[in-house]
Amino acid sequence: MKILTWNINGIRTRPSIKEDIESLDADIICFQETKVTRDMLEEPVAVVDGYNSYFSFSRKKTGYSGVATYCRESCTPVKAEEGLGGVLASGNGDVGCYGNLGYYGKEELESLDAEGRAIITQHTVRNSEGEVKDLAIINVYVPRVDSERDDRKEYKLRFLTLLQTRAEALLREGSYVIVLGDINTSHRMIDHCNPDSEEFNLRPDRQWLNRFLWSEGQDSSLEVKDEQELLQISTPDTKSGQFIDSFRYFYPDQEDAFTCWCTLTSSRVTNYGTRLDYILGDAGLVKSSLKACVQMVEVQGSDHCPVKAEFSLDGVPARKAPPLCAKYMPEFAGKQQKLSSFFVKAAKKESVNASEEVIELSSSQSSQESNKSVDSNTERKRPMEDSGKPTGKKPKLESKKSSEEGKQANLMSFFRKKQSSQTKPEPAKEKSTNERKSSDITNGNKIGDNDRIVDKKPVDASEKPVKSTDTKAETGKSSSAAWKGLLGGLGKPPLCKGHKEACVMRMVKKDGPNRFRQFYVCARAEGHSGNPEARCEHFEWLDKNKKKK
Ligand code: ZN
């Protein structure tokens, strides 16, 4: 049985999800960050011939977060359930088995399951001994930490603790358990291109992952001994060391084995990334049945690559898919229910459930919270194209823009392309060195720590390499500023000090005295500071003489 996880970064923008699924070649395919809510789900995505599919949707915002699991008919699950805490259970065909939820309030459980971050399928399998067992697959998209929002740090830790509570409860019932997905945490220093050596192991989400995983041979100094800290990442009922990282089981010390790269800085060509995507199996299952685990870095089309594991298990398909299966949704069940009546119902339901987030039902764009707007979507695809590296299947850009937004996005991409087309950054030919020293200018020394800029490197606060922080509101301003620059007759871009190649222009996006100021940096892809093929340290303001700090 082959099981795959992939943060697909938007399922609706794929040219054909059926082709994706077929080419990935796995029995159970788990996607995260589908960015699809029920109001947007269309039949070709929901119902794929030969598979049955299960979705969890965000109840807070449309087009945000979301996970989906597709199962080959040979592995049709017996049960399926949305969420971790039971509050979304339908009362029909649920997986059940929640563990002790007494440490969570009802409102908290509702909040933790309101973002469409978990789907559980339970399958019947036969192991190589011929024994028939249950296998629960928990597909999760763990929240990303926003360094400026303490409530999201807390949210992430509570999510992780709830995940562990559920996974261990299923395990106690005698089921095999696999937790997989975008865990949004790099585990060890070798899982991060630029680990902060002082703080790295102290971060609570990392301590949670350390604790969750099987710890034979693990550095005991990493054990959390402080009671307060321990309570932050566990409940008195959660145990430790029951799961194994499938990839590290085979490749315990492999360096540069990343699964996520910042698309904006082309850091995939220099392999300057992080490992955030995992297949974590219970120790009994992994030791008896895990045959292989690969990170499919050749698969393009998202800022993450897929991870696939093969187990010596045979699926025993259920005769009928559980009620949560997407093909039973009234909108796909051929019942001719009027779409308009469905949407009204969905909208009402969402507004009731929205407690803390702004509802954006009218928006068809990706969310602002995930920092991927029209402009950044356009921009994020560019570096790969400009690098001259074959990109494989490229997702189409969102087509449902308003004409105004579309125009602005196009202007910006035209402008940036023009800037960068004067020099094509070459993909790095050599593997980067192991040098960990950070001397990258974009991390703040020359700009000031408060300025988050467009092409910031992956930092610890948000595991995922930071993408453009444009918001829709900024798009207009950014493009008008860019046009002003263009019409004002920008001269040739300066040559970078390291390579004597034309620089690219970027803009400060974060609030602060330097907001919207433009600057030049080396056009090459971001990489380790010791890699001569990667971006050099060149930095200069476009308006050198103005409001210099
Ligand atoms: Zn350079």
Coordinates of C-alpha atoms and ligand atoms in Angstrom, one line a residue:
M1 CA 0.0 0.0 0.0
K2 CA 1.4 3.4 -1.1
I3 CA 0.5 6.4 0.9
L4 CA 1.3 10.0 -0.1
T5 CA 1.2 13.4 1.3
W6 CA 1.5 16.7 -0.5
N7 CA 0.8 20.3 0.4
I8 CA -0.6 21.2 -3.1
N9 CA -1.0 24.9 -2.5
G10 CA -4.4 25.3 -4.1
I11 CA -6.3 22.4 -5.6
R12 CA -8.6 24.4 -7.9
T13 CA -5.7 25.9 -9.9
R14 CA -4.5 22.5 -11.0
P15 CA -5.1 21.8 -14.7
S16 CA -6.4 18.3 -14.0
I17 CA -6.6 16.8 -10.5
K18 CA -7.3 13.5 -12.0
E19 CA -4.0 13.5 -14.0
D20 CA -2.2 14.7 -10.8
I21 CA -3.6 11.8 -8.8
E22 CA -2.9 9.2 -11.5
S23 CA 0.7 10.4 -11.9
L24 CA 1.4 10.5 -8.2
D25 CA 0.8 6.7 -8.2
A26 CA -0.4 6.0 -4.6
D27 CA -3.3 4.2 -3.1
I28 CA -4.1 6.9 -0.6
I29 CA -3.3 10.5 -1.5
C30 CA -3.5 13.2 1.2
F31 CA -3.5 16.9 0.1
Q32 CA -3.2 19.9 2.3
E33 CA -3.8 23.6 1.7
T34 CA -6.4 22.8 -0.9
K35 CA -7.7 26.3 -0.4
V36 CA -11.1 25.0 -1.3
T37 CA -14.2 25.6 0.7
R38 CA -17.5 23.8 0.0
D39 CA -18.9 26.8 -1.8
M40 CA -16.0 26.5 -4.3
L41 CA -15.8 22.7 -4.7
E42 CA -16.5 21.6 -8.3
E43 CA -17.3 18.2 -9.5
P44 CA -14.1 17.4 -11.4
V45 CA -12.1 18.0 -8.2
A46 CA -14.6 16.3 -5.9
V47 CA -15.4 13.2 -7.8
V48 CA -12.5 11.4 -9.5
D49 CA -13.1 8.2 -11.4
G50 CA -11.6 5.2 -9.6
Y51 CA -11.2 7.0 -6.3
N52 CA -13.3 8.1 -3.4
S53 CA -12.6 11.4 -1.8
Y54 CA -13.0 13.1 1.6
F55 CA -12.7 16.9 2.3
S56 CA -12.4 19.1 5.3
F57 CA -13.3 22.7 4.7
S58 CA -12.6 25.9 6.6
R59 CA -15.7 27.2 8.4
K60 CA -14.0 30.6 9.0
K61 CA -13.0 31.9 5.6
T62 CA -13.7 30.8 2.1
G63 CA -10.8 29.6 -0.1
Y64 CA -8.5 29.1 3.0
S65 CA -6.7 26.1 4.4
G66 CA -8.4 22.7 3.8
V67 CA -7.4 19.1 3.4
A68 CA -8.5 16.3 1.1
T69 CA -7.9 12.5 1.1
Y70 CA -8.4 10.5 -2.1
C71 CA -8.5 6.7 -1.9
R72 CA -8.2 4.2 -4.6
E73 CA -11.3 2.0 -4.7
S74 CA -9.1 -0.9 -3.6
C75 CA -8.5 1.0 -0.4
T76 CA -12.0 2.5 0.2
P77 CA -12.2 3.3 3.9
V78 CA -14.8 1.9 6.3
K79 CA -15.2 5.2 8.1
A80 CA -14.3 8.9 7.6
E81 CA -14.6 11.9 9.8
E82 CA -13.8 15.6 9.6
G83 CA -11.7 17.2 12.3
L84 CA -9.9 16.0 15.4
G85 CA -12.1 16.8 18.3
G86 CA -15.4 15.2 17.4
V87 CA -17.3 18.4 17.1
L88 CA -17.8 17.9 13.3
A89 CA -18.8 14.2 13.6
S90 CA -21.9 13.6 11.6
G91 CA -23.3 10.8 13.7
N92 CA -23.0 8.4 10.7
G93 CA -19.9 6.6 9.7
D94 CA -17.6 8.5 12.0
V95 CA -14.2 7.2 13.0
G96 CA -14.8 7.9 16.7
C97 CA -12.3 7.2 19.4
Y98 CA -11.4 10.6 20.8
G99 CA -9.4 10.0 23.9
N100 CA -9.8 12.2 26.9
L101 CA -11.0 15.5 25.7
G102 CA -11.6 16.8 29.2
Y103 CA -8.7 19.1 28.8
Y104 CA -10.4 21.1 26.1
G105 CA -13.5 23.2 26.3
K106 CA -16.2 22.8 23.7
E107 CA -15.6 26.2 22.2
E108 CA -11.9 25.4 22.0
L109 CA -12.6 22.2 20.1
E110 CA -14.9 24.0 17.7
S111 CA -12.2 26.6 17.1
L112 CA -9.5 24.0 16.5
D113 CA -11.6 22.2 14.0
A114 CA -13.0 25.2 12.3
E115 CA -10.2 25.8 9.8
G116 CA -10.5 22.5 7.8
R117 CA -7.1 21.2 8.9
A118 CA -7.8 17.5 9.5
I119 CA -9.6 14.5 7.9
I120 CA -9.4 11.0 9.3
T121 CA -10.1 7.9 7.2
Q122 CA -10.2 4.4 8.7
H123 CA -9.3 1.5 6.4
T124 CA -9.3 -2.3 6.8
V125 CA -5.9 -3.7 5.9
R126 CA -4.2 -7.1 5.8
N127 CA -0.6 -7.2 7.0
S128 CA 2.1 -9.5 5.7
E129 CA 1.2 -12.0 8.5
G130 CA -2.2 -12.2 7.0
E131 CA -3.7 -10.5 10.0
V132 CA -6.7 -8.1 9.4
K133 CA -6.3 -4.8 11.2
D134 CA -7.7 -1.2 11.2
L135 CA -5.6 1.5 9.8
A136 CA -6.4 5.2 10.7
I137 CA -4.9 7.8 8.5
I138 CA -4.9 11.3 9.9
N139 CA -4.3 13.9 7.2
V140 CA -3.4 17.2 8.8
Y141 CA -2.4 20.7 7.8
V142 CA -0.9 22.0 11.0
P143 CA -1.3 25.8 11.5
R144 CA 1.6 28.0 10.6
V145 CA 2.9 30.3 13.3
D146 CA 2.7 34.0 12.5
S147 CA 5.6 35.5 14.4
E148 CA 3.5 38.5 15.2
R149 CA 0.5 36.7 16.6
D150 CA 0.8 35.0 20.0
D151 CA -2.7 33.6 19.7
R152 CA -1.6 31.6 16.7
K153 CA 1.3 30.1 18.5
E154 CA -1.0 29.0 21.2
Y155 CA -3.5 27.7 18.6
K156 CA -0.8 25.6 16.9
L157 CA 0.3 24.0 20.2
R158 CA -3.3 23.2 21.2
F159 CA -3.9 21.8 17.7
L160 CA -0.8 19.6 18.0
T161 CA -1.8 18.4 21.5
L162 CA -5.3 17.5 20.3
L163 CA -3.7 15.7 17.3
Q164 CA -1.6 13.6 19.6
T165 CA -4.6 12.9 21.9
R166 CA -6.6 11.5 19.0
A167 CA -3.7 9.6 17.4
E168 CA -2.8 7.9 20.6
A169 CA -6.5 7.1 21.4
L170 CA -6.8 5.3 18.0
L171 CA -3.6 3.5 18.7
R172 CA -4.8 2.3 22.1
E173 CA -7.9 0.8 20.4
G174 CA -5.6 -1.5 18.4
S175 CA -5.6 0.4 15.1
Y176 CA -2.5 1.1 13.1
V177 CA -2.2 4.9 12.9
I178 CA -0.5 7.1 10.4
V179 CA -0.3 10.9 11.0
L180 CA 0.8 12.6 7.8
G181 CA 0.8 16.0 6.2
D182 CA 2.3 19.5 6.4
I183 CA 3.3 19.6 10.1
N184 CA 4.7 23.1 9.6
T185 CA 7.7 22.4 11.9
S186 CA 11.2 21.3 10.9
H187 CA 12.2 18.6 13.3
R188 CA 15.9 18.7 13.7
M189 CA 18.6 21.2 12.7
I190 CA 19.4 19.2 9.6
D191 CA 15.8 19.7 8.5
H192 CA 16.3 23.5 8.2
C193 CA 18.6 25.4 5.8
N194 CA 19.3 28.1 8.3
P195 CA 18.6 26.9 11.8
D196 CA 19.0 29.3 14.7
S197 CA 21.4 27.3 16.8
E198 CA 20.6 29.0 20.1
E199 CA 16.9 28.7 20.1
F200 CA 16.3 25.9 17.7
N201 CA 15.5 23.0 20.1
L202 CA 13.7 25.2 22.6
R203 CA 10.7 26.1 20.4
P204 CA 7.6 24.4 21.9
D205 CA 6.2 23.0 18.6
R206 CA 9.6 21.4 18.0
Q207 CA 9.6 20.0 21.5
W208 CA 6.2 18.6 20.8
L209 CA 7.4 16.9 17.7
N210 CA 10.5 15.5 19.6
R211 CA 8.2 14.1 22.2
F212 CA 5.6 12.7 19.8
L213 CA 8.3 10.8 17.9
W214 CA 10.0 7.6 18.9
S215 CA 13.0 8.5 20.8
E216 CA 15.5 5.6 20.8
G217 CA 18.9 7.1 20.5
Q218 CA 17.5 10.6 20.7
D219 CA 19.5 13.2 22.6
S220 CA 18.0 13.1 26.1
S221 CA 18.9 16.8 26.7
L222 CA 16.0 17.5 24.4
E223 CA 13.6 16.1 26.9
V224 CA 11.2 18.6 28.3
K225 CA 11.5 18.5 32.1
D226 CA 9.9 21.8 33.1
E227 CA 6.4 21.1 34.1
Q228 CA 5.0 24.3 32.8
E229 CA 6.6 23.8 29.4
L230 CA 5.4 20.2 29.4
L231 CA 1.8 21.3 29.9
Q232 CA 2.1 23.6 27.0
I233 CA 2.7 20.7 24.6
S234 CA 0.8 17.8 26.2
T235 CA -1.9 16.7 28.5
P236 CA -1.4 14.4 31.5
D237 CA -2.8 11.6 29.2
T238 CA -0.5 12.0 26.2
K239 CA 2.5 9.7 26.1
S240 CA 5.6 10.2 24.1
G241 CA 7.7 8.2 21.7
Q242 CA 5.0 6.2 19.9
F243 CA 5.5 7.4 16.4
I244 CA 8.4 7.2 13.9
D245 CA 9.3 9.6 11.1
S246 CA 9.2 7.3 8.0
F247 CA 11.8 9.3 6.1
R248 CA 14.3 9.5 8.9
Y249 CA 13.8 5.8 9.6
F250 CA 15.7 5.1 6.4
Y251 CA 17.8 8.2 6.1
P252 CA 18.6 9.3 9.7
D253 CA 21.4 11.7 8.9
Q254 CA 20.7 12.8 5.3
E255 CA 21.3 16.5 5.0
D256 CA 19.5 18.9 2.6
A257 CA 16.5 16.7 2.5
F258 CA 14.0 19.4 2.2
T259 CA 10.3 19.4 1.2
C260 CA 9.5 23.1 1.1
W261 CA 11.2 26.1 -0.6
C262 CA 10.4 29.7 -1.0
T263 CA 9.1 30.1 -4.5
L264 CA 9.7 33.8 -4.6
T265 CA 13.4 33.6 -4.1
S266 CA 13.9 30.6 -6.4
S267 CA 15.4 28.8 -3.4
R268 CA 14.4 25.4 -4.8
V269 CA 17.2 25.7 -7.4
T270 CA 19.8 26.1 -4.7
N271 CA 17.9 23.7 -2.4
Y272 CA 17.7 26.2 0.4
G273 CA 14.6 25.0 2.2
T274 CA 13.0 23.2 5.1
R275 CA 11.5 19.8 5.8
L276 CA 7.9 20.3 6.9
D277 CA 6.1 17.3 5.4
Y278 CA 6.1 14.0 7.2
I279 CA 4.6 10.5 7.2
L280 CA 4.6 9.6 10.9
G281 CA 3.6 6.0 11.5
D282 CA 3.1 4.2 14.8
A283 CA 6.2 2.4 15.9
G284 CA 4.7 -1.1 15.5
L285 CA 3.5 -0.4 12.0
V286 CA 6.7 1.2 10.8
K287 CA 9.0 -1.5 12.2
S288 CA 6.9 -4.4 10.8
S289 CA 5.6 -3.0 7.5
L290 CA 7.4 0.1 6.2
K291 CA 9.2 -0.7 3.0
A292 CA 10.2 2.7 1.6
C293 CA 9.9 6.4 2.0
V294 CA 10.8 9.0 -0.6
Q295 CA 10.6 12.8 -0.9
M296 CA 9.6 13.4 -4.5
V297 CA 11.6 16.6 -5.1
E298 CA 11.2 16.3 -8.9
V299 CA 7.4 17.0 -8.7
Q300 CA 6.8 20.6 -9.3
G301 CA 3.7 22.7 -9.1
S302 CA 3.7 23.7 -5.4
D303 CA 6.1 25.2 -3.0
H304 CA 6.2 21.8 -1.3
C305 CA 7.1 18.4 -2.8
P306 CA 5.2 15.2 -2.1
V307 CA 6.4 12.5 0.3
K308 CA 5.4 8.9 -0.3
A309 CA 5.7 5.8 1.8
E310 CA 5.1 2.2 1.0
F311 CA 3.9 -0.3 3.5
S312 CA 3.6 -4.1 3.2
L313 CA -0.2 -3.9 3.7
D314 CA -3.0 -4.8 1.4
G315 CA -6.2 -2.8 1.4
V316 CA -9.5 -4.6 2.1
P317 CA -12.0 -2.2 0.6
A318 CA -15.3 -1.4 2.2
R319 CA -18.2 -2.4 0.1
K320 CA -19.6 1.1 0.3
A321 CA -17.8 4.4 0.9
P322 CA -18.6 6.1 4.2
P323 CA -21.2 8.9 4.2
L324 CA -18.6 11.7 4.2
C325 CA -17.5 10.7 0.7
A326 CA -17.7 13.7 -1.6
K327 CA -19.8 11.8 -4.2
Y328 CA -22.7 11.7 -1.8
M329 CA -22.7 15.5 -1.4
P330 CA -26.1 16.6 -2.6
E331 CA -24.5 19.0 -5.1
F332 CA -22.8 16.0 -6.8
A333 CA -25.3 13.3 -6.2
G334 CA -27.4 14.2 -9.2
K335 CA -30.3 15.3 -7.2
Q336 CA -30.7 18.5 -9.1
Q337 CA -30.7 20.5 -6.0
K338 CA -30.7 24.2 -7.0
L339 CA -27.2 25.6 -6.5
S340 CA -28.6 28.9 -5.2
S341 CA -30.4 27.3 -2.4
F342 CA -27.3 25.5 -1.3
F343 CA -25.2 28.6 -1.3
V344 CA -27.6 30.5 0.9
K345 CA -27.6 27.6 3.4
A346 CA -23.8 27.4 3.4
A347 CA -23.4 31.1 3.9
K348 CA -25.7 31.1 6.9
K349 CA -23.9 28.2 8.5
E350 CA -20.5 29.8 8.1
S351 CA -21.6 33.1 9.6
V352 CA -22.9 31.3 12.7
N353 CA -19.6 29.5 13.1
A354 CA -17.4 32.5 12.6
S355 CA -16.2 33.7 15.9
E356 CA -12.9 35.4 15.6
E357 CA -12.0 35.7 11.9
V358 CA -13.4 38.1 9.3
I359 CA -15.7 36.3 7.0
E360 CA -14.8 36.7 3.4
L361 CA -17.5 34.9 1.7
S362 CA -17.6 37.2 -1.2
S363 CA -14.0 36.9 -2.0
S364 CA -12.9 34.3 -4.5
Q365 CA -9.3 35.0 -3.8
S366 CA -6.8 33.2 -1.6
S367 CA -6.9 34.4 1.9
Q368 CA -5.0 37.3 3.3
E369 CA -4.0 35.4 6.4
S370 CA -2.0 33.0 4.4
N371 CA -0.2 35.9 2.8
K372 CA -0.8 34.9 -0.7
S373 CA -2.6 37.4 -2.7
V374 CA -3.3 38.0 -6.3
D375 CA 0.0 39.8 -6.7
S376 CA 2.0 37.3 -4.9
N377 CA 0.4 34.4 -6.7
T378 CA 1.5 36.0 -9.9
E379 CA 4.9 36.7 -8.6
R380 CA 5.6 33.4 -6.9
K381 CA 5.5 31.5 -10.2
R382 CA 8.0 33.8 -11.8
P383 CA 11.3 32.9 -10.3
M384 CA 10.9 29.3 -11.5
E385 CA 10.1 30.4 -15.0
D386 CA 12.9 32.9 -15.2
S387 CA 15.5 30.4 -13.9
G388 CA 15.2 28.5 -17.1
K389 CA 14.6 25.3 -15.2
P390 CA 11.9 23.1 -16.5
T391 CA 9.0 23.5 -14.2
G392 CA 6.8 20.6 -15.2
K393 CA 3.1 21.3 -14.9
K394 CA 2.5 24.8 -13.9
P395 CA -0.7 25.6 -12.2
K396 CA -2.9 28.1 -13.9
L397 CA -3.3 31.4 -12.1
E398 CA -6.6 32.2 -10.6
S399 CA -9.0 33.1 -13.3
K400 CA -11.8 34.5 -11.3
K401 CA -10.2 37.9 -10.6
S402 CA -12.0 41.1 -10.9
S403 CA -10.8 42.8 -14.0
E404 CA -9.2 45.5 -11.9
E405 CA -7.2 43.1 -9.8
G406 CA -6.2 41.1 -12.8
K407 CA -4.9 44.2 -14.5
Q408 CA -2.9 45.2 -11.6
A409 CA -1.4 41.8 -11.1
N410 CA -0.5 41.7 -14.8
L411 CA 1.2 45.1 -14.6
M412 CA 3.2 44.1 -11.7
S413 CA 4.3 40.8 -13.2
F414 CA 5.2 42.6 -16.4
F415 CA 7.2 45.1 -14.5
R416 CA 9.1 42.5 -12.5
K417 CA 9.7 40.3 -15.5
K418 CA 11.1 43.2 -17.4
Q419 CA 13.5 44.0 -14.5
S420 CA 14.7 40.4 -14.1
S421 CA 14.8 39.5 -17.8
Q422 CA 17.9 41.5 -18.3
T423 CA 19.7 38.8 -16.5
K424 CA 18.7 35.3 -16.1
P425 CA 19.8 33.9 -12.8
E426 CA 21.4 30.6 -13.4
P427 CA 20.5 27.6 -11.4
A428 CA 23.2 26.6 -9.0
K429 CA 25.2 23.7 -10.4
E430 CA 26.9 22.7 -7.2
K431 CA 25.4 21.4 -4.0
S432 CA 25.5 24.0 -1.4
T433 CA 28.1 23.8 1.4
N434 CA 27.2 23.1 4.9
E435 CA 28.0 26.5 6.1
R436 CA 25.3 27.7 8.3
K437 CA 26.5 31.2 9.0
S438 CA 23.9 33.8 8.0
S439 CA 25.1 36.8 6.3
D440 CA 22.1 37.4 4.2
I441 CA 21.3 41.0 3.9
T442 CA 17.6 40.4 3.6
N443 CA 17.5 39.1 7.1
G444 CA 17.6 42.5 8.5
N445 CA 21.1 44.0 9.2
K446 CA 21.0 46.6 6.6
I447 CA 17.3 47.1 6.5
G448 CA 16.3 47.1 10.1
D449 CA 14.8 44.3 11.9
N450 CA 11.3 45.6 11.7
D451 CA 11.0 45.5 8.0
R452 CA 9.7 42.3 6.6
I453 CA 10.6 42.4 3.0
V454 CA 9.3 40.5 0.0
D455 CA 12.1 38.0 -0.3
K456 CA 12.9 37.2 3.2
K457 CA 14.6 33.9 3.8
P458 CA 12.9 31.1 5.7
V459 CA 12.9 32.0 9.3
D460 CA 12.1 30.1 12.4
A461 CA 9.0 32.0 13.4
S462 CA 7.1 30.7 10.4
E463 CA 8.6 27.5 9.3
K464 CA 7.4 27.9 5.8
P465 CA 9.7 30.1 3.7
V466 CA 8.1 33.5 3.8
K467 CA 6.2 34.5 0.7
S468 CA 5.2 37.9 -0.4
T469 CA 3.2 39.7 2.2
D470 CA 1.2 41.7 -0.2
T471 CA -2.4 42.1 0.6
K472 CA -5.1 43.1 -1.8
A473 CA -5.2 46.6 -0.4
E474 CA -1.5 46.9 -1.1
T475 CA -1.6 45.6 -4.6
G476 CA -2.9 48.9 -5.9
K477 CA -0.3 50.9 -4.1
S478 CA 2.5 48.6 -5.0
S479 CA 1.7 48.7 -8.7
S480 CA 1.2 52.4 -8.8
A481 CA 4.6 52.9 -7.1
A482 CA 6.1 50.5 -9.6
W483 CA 4.6 52.4 -12.4
K484 CA 5.8 55.7 -11.1
G485 CA 9.3 54.2 -11.0
L486 CA 8.9 52.9 -14.6
L487 CA 7.5 56.1 -16.0
G488 CA 10.1 58.1 -14.1
G489 CA 12.7 56.4 -16.2
L490 CA 14.6 54.0 -14.1
G491 CA 18.0 53.6 -15.4
K492 CA 19.7 50.3 -15.9
P493 CA 19.7 48.3 -12.7
P494 CA 23.1 48.3 -10.9
L495 CA 25.4 45.3 -11.1
C496 CA 25.7 43.2 -8.0
K497 CA 29.0 43.1 -6.2
G498 CA 29.3 39.3 -6.1
H499 CA 28.6 38.4 -9.7
K500 CA 28.7 41.6 -11.7
E501 CA 25.2 40.9 -12.9
A502 CA 22.2 43.1 -13.2
C503 CA 20.2 43.3 -9.9
V504 CA 16.5 42.9 -9.4
M505 CA 14.3 45.4 -7.7
R506 CA 12.2 44.6 -4.7
M507 CA 10.0 46.5 -2.3
V508 CA 9.6 46.7 1.4
K509 CA 6.1 45.5 2.2
K510 CA 5.9 45.7 6.0
D511 CA 4.5 48.6 7.9
G512 CA 7.2 51.0 9.1
P513 CA 9.3 53.9 7.9
N514 CA 10.6 52.1 4.9
R515 CA 7.3 50.7 3.6
F516 CA 7.1 50.7 -0.2
R517 CA 10.7 51.7 -0.5
Q518 CA 12.4 49.9 -3.3
F519 CA 15.8 48.4 -3.3
Y520 CA 18.1 46.3 -5.5
V521 CA 19.4 42.9 -4.6
C522 CA 21.3 40.2 -6.5
A523 CA 19.0 38.5 -9.0
R524 CA 20.2 35.0 -8.2
A525 CA 18.4 32.4 -6.2
E526 CA 18.7 32.5 -2.4
G527 CA 21.1 29.9 -1.0
H528 CA 23.7 29.2 1.7
S529 CA 26.1 32.1 2.1
G530 CA 29.0 29.9 1.1
N531 CA 27.5 28.9 -2.2
P532 CA 29.1 31.1 -4.9
E533 CA 26.3 30.2 -7.3
A534 CA 23.6 31.6 -5.0
R535 CA 22.5 35.2 -4.3
C536 CA 25.3 37.4 -3.1
E537 CA 25.0 40.1 -0.4
H538 CA 24.5 43.0 -2.7
F539 CA 21.9 45.5 -1.4
E540 CA 21.1 49.1 -2.2
W541 CA 18.2 51.4 -1.9
L542 CA 16.7 52.7 -5.1
D543 CA 16.2 56.1 -3.6
K544 CA 19.6 56.3 -1.9
N545 CA 19.3 60.0 -1.1
K546 CA 15.9 59.9 0.5
K547 CA 15.1 59.3 4.2
K548 CA 18.1 57.2 4.9
K549 CA 17.9 55.6 8.3
Ligands
ZN1 ZN 25.2 38.6 -7.2

